[in-house]
Coordinates of N, CA and C in Angstrom, one line a residue:
M100 N -0.5 12.3 4.7 CA 0.0 11.5 5.8 C -0.6 12.2 7.0
M101 N -0.9 11.5 8.0 CA -1.5 12.1 9.3 C -0.9 11.2 10.5
T102 N -0.9 12.0 11.7 CA -0.6 11.2 12.9 C -1.8 11.1 13.7
Q103 N -1.8 10.0 14.5 CA -2.8 9.7 15.4 C -2.3 8.9 16.5
D104 N -2.4 9.5 17.7 CA -1.8 8.8 18.9 C -0.3 8.6 18.8
G105 N 0.4 9.5 18.1 CA 1.9 9.3 17.9 C 2.2 8.4 16.8
K106 N 1.2 7.9 16.1 CA 1.6 6.9 15.0 C 1.2 7.5 13.7
I107 N 2.1 7.3 12.7 CA 2.0 8.0 11.4 C 1.2 7.0 10.6
H108 N 0.1 7.6 9.9 CA -0.7 6.8 9.0 C -0.7 7.5 7.6
G109 N -0.9 6.7 6.6 CA -1.0 7.2 5.2 C 0.2 7.3 4.5
V110 N 1.3 6.7 5.0 CA 2.6 6.8 4.2 C 2.6 6.1 2.9
T111 N 1.9 4.9 2.8 CA 1.8 4.1 1.7 C 0.9 4.9 0.6
S112 N -0.1 5.5 1.2 CA -0.9 6.2 0.2 C -0.3 7.4 -0.5
A113 N 0.5 8.1 0.4 CA 1.3 9.2 -0.1 C 2.3 8.8 -1.2
A114 N 2.9 7.7 -0.9 CA 3.9 7.2 -1.8 C 3.3 6.7 -3.1
V115 N 2.1 6.1 -3.0 CA 1.4 5.7 -4.2 C 1.1 6.9 -5.1
I116 N 0.7 8.0 -4.5 CA 0.4 9.2 -5.3 C 1.6 9.6 -6.0
W117 N 2.8 9.6 -5.4 CA 3.9 10.1 -6.1 C 4.3 9.1 -7.2
V118 N 4.2 7.8 -7.0 CA 4.4 6.8 -8.1 C 3.6 7.1 -9.3
L119 N 2.2 7.2 -9.0 CA 1.3 7.5 -10.1 C 1.6 8.8 -10.8
A120 N 2.0 9.8 -10.1 CA 2.4 11.0 -10.8 C 3.6 10.8 -11.7
G121 N 4.6 10.0 -11.2 CA 5.8 9.7 -12.1 C 5.4 8.8 -13.3
L122 N 4.5 7.9 -13.0 CA 4.1 7.0 -14.1 C 3.3 7.9 -15.2
G123 N 2.5 8.8 -14.8 CA 1.8 9.7 -15.7 C 2.7 10.5 -16.5
M124 N 3.8 11.0 -15.9 CA 4.8 11.8 -16.6 C 5.6 10.9 -17.6
M125 N 5.9 9.6 -17.2 CA 6.6 8.8 -18.1 C 5.8 8.4 -19.3
I126 N 4.5 8.1 -19.0 CA 3.7 7.8 -20.3 C 3.5 9.0 -21.1
G127 N 3.3 10.2 -20.6 CA 3.2 11.4 -21.3 C 4.4 11.7 -22.1
L128 N 5.5 11.3 -21.7 CA 6.8 11.6 -22.4 C 7.1 10.4 -23.4
G129 N 6.3 9.4 -23.4 CA 6.5 8.3 -24.4 C 7.3 7.1 -23.9
H130 N 7.5 7.0 -22.6 CA 8.3 5.9 -22.0 C 7.4 4.8 -21.6
H131 N 6.8 4.2 -22.6 CA 5.8 3.1 -22.3 C 6.4 1.9 -21.7
K132 N 7.4 1.4 -22.3 CA 8.1 0.1 -21.7 C 8.5 0.3 -20.3
E133 N 9.1 1.4 -20.0 CA 9.6 1.6 -18.8 C 8.5 1.9 -17.7
S134 N 7.4 2.4 -18.2 CA 6.3 2.7 -17.3 C 5.6 1.3 -16.9
I135 N 5.6 0.5 -17.9 CA 5.0 -0.9 -17.5 C 5.9 -1.6 -16.6
I136 N 7.2 -1.5 -16.7 CA 8.2 -2.2 -15.8 C 8.0 -1.6 -14.4
L137 N 7.9 -0.3 -14.3 CA 7.7 0.4 -13.0 C 6.4 0.1 -12.4
T138 N 5.3 -0.1 -13.2 CA 4.0 -0.4 -12.6 C 4.1 -1.9 -12.0
V139 N 4.7 -2.8 -12.7 CA 4.8 -4.2 -12.2 C 5.7 -4.1 -11.0
L140 N 6.8 -3.4 -10.9 CA 7.7 -3.4 -9.7 C 6.9 -2.7 -8.6
A141 N 6.1 -1.6 -8.8 CA 5.4 -1.0 -7.7 C 4.3 -1.9 -7.1
L142 N 3.6 -2.6 -8.0 CA 2.6 -3.6 -7.6 C 3.3 -4.7 -6.8
A143 N 4.4 -5.2 -7.2 CA 5.1 -6.2 -6.4 C 5.5 -5.7 -5.1
V144 N 6.0 -4.6 -4.9 CA 6.4 -4.0 -3.7 C 5.2 -3.8 -2.8
L145 N 4.1 -3.2 -3.3 CA 3.0 -2.9 -2.5 C 2.4 -4.2 -2.0
L146 N 2.3 -5.2 -2.9 CA 1.7 -6.5 -2.4 C 2.6 -7.2 -1.4
G147 N 3.9 -7.1 -1.6 CA 4.9 -7.6 -0.6 C 4.8 -7.0 0.7
V148 N 4.7 -5.7 0.7 CA 4.5 -4.9 2.0 C 3.2 -5.4 2.7
D149 N 2.2 -5.5 1.9 CA 0.9 -5.9 2.5 C 1.0 -7.3 3.1
K150 N 1.7 -8.2 2.5 CA 1.9 -9.5 3.1 C 2.7 -9.4 4.4
I151 N 3.8 -8.7 4.4 CA 4.6 -8.6 5.5 C 3.9 -7.9 6.7
E152 N 3.1 -6.8 6.3 CA 2.4 -6.1 7.4 C 1.3 -7.1 8.1
S153 N 0.7 -7.8 7.2 CA -0.4 -8.7 7.8 C 0.2 -9.9 8.6
S154 N 1.5 -10.2 8.4 CA 2.0 -11.4 9.0 C 2.6 -11.0 10.5
F155 N 2.8 -9.7 10.7 CA 3.3 -9.2 12.0 C 2.1 -8.6 12.7
K156 N 1.9 -9.1 13.9 CA 0.7 -8.7 14.8 C 0.9 -7.2 15.1
G157 N 2.1 -6.8 15.4 CA 2.3 -5.4 15.7 C 2.0 -4.4 14.6
L158 N 2.1 -4.8 13.4 CA 1.8 -3.9 12.3 C 0.4 -3.9 11.8
R159 N -0.4 -4.8 12.4 CA -1.9 -4.9 12.0 C -2.7 -3.8 12.7
R160 N -2.8 -2.7 12.0 CA -3.7 -1.6 12.4 C -4.3 -0.9 11.2
G161 N -5.2 -0.1 11.4 CA -5.8 0.6 10.3 C -6.6 -0.4 9.4
V162 N -6.3 -0.4 8.2 CA -7.0 -1.2 7.2 C -6.8 -2.7 7.5
H163 N -5.7 -3.1 7.9 CA -5.5 -4.6 8.2 C -6.4 -5.0 9.5
Q164 N -6.3 -4.2 10.5 CA -7.1 -4.5 11.7 C -8.7 -4.5 11.4
T165 N -9.1 -3.6 10.5 CA -10.5 -3.5 10.2 C -10.9 -4.7 9.4
M166 N -10.1 -5.1 8.5 CA -10.5 -6.3 7.7 C -10.4 -7.6 8.5
Q167 N -9.5 -7.7 9.4 CA -9.6 -8.9 10.3 C -10.7 -8.9 11.2
N168 N -11.2 -7.8 11.7 CA -12.3 -7.7 12.5 C -13.5 -8.1 11.7
R169 N -13.7 -7.7 10.5 CA -14.8 -8.1 9.6 C -14.8 -9.6 9.4
N170 N -13.6 -10.2 9.1 CA -13.6 -11.6 8.9 C -14.0 -12.3 10.1
R171 N -13.6 -11.9 11.3 CA -14.0 -12.6 12.5 C -15.5 -12.5 12.8
M172 N -16.1 -11.4 12.4 CA -17.5 -11.3 12.7 C -18.3 -12.2 11.7
R173 N -17.8 -12.4 10.5 CA -18.5 -13.3 9.6 C -18.5 -14.7 10.1
K174 N -17.5 -15.2 10.8 CA -17.4 -16.6 11.2 C -18.3 -16.9 12.3

């Protein structure tokens, strides 16, 4: 996580690292069914957050802003 101009960036990336570490431990301990459920749940949350962030103009910065600028340039 980092701050730039008083805004915090990289929270989602840091959270994903923790989730992946937890999933690795679960798989290593033999909890395969639970790890699949957690993977599906984490993907649903991440995709949901992505949709919510891209729907609010104030939240469009970083990756979202870069992708929108690329799409505008292509048109």
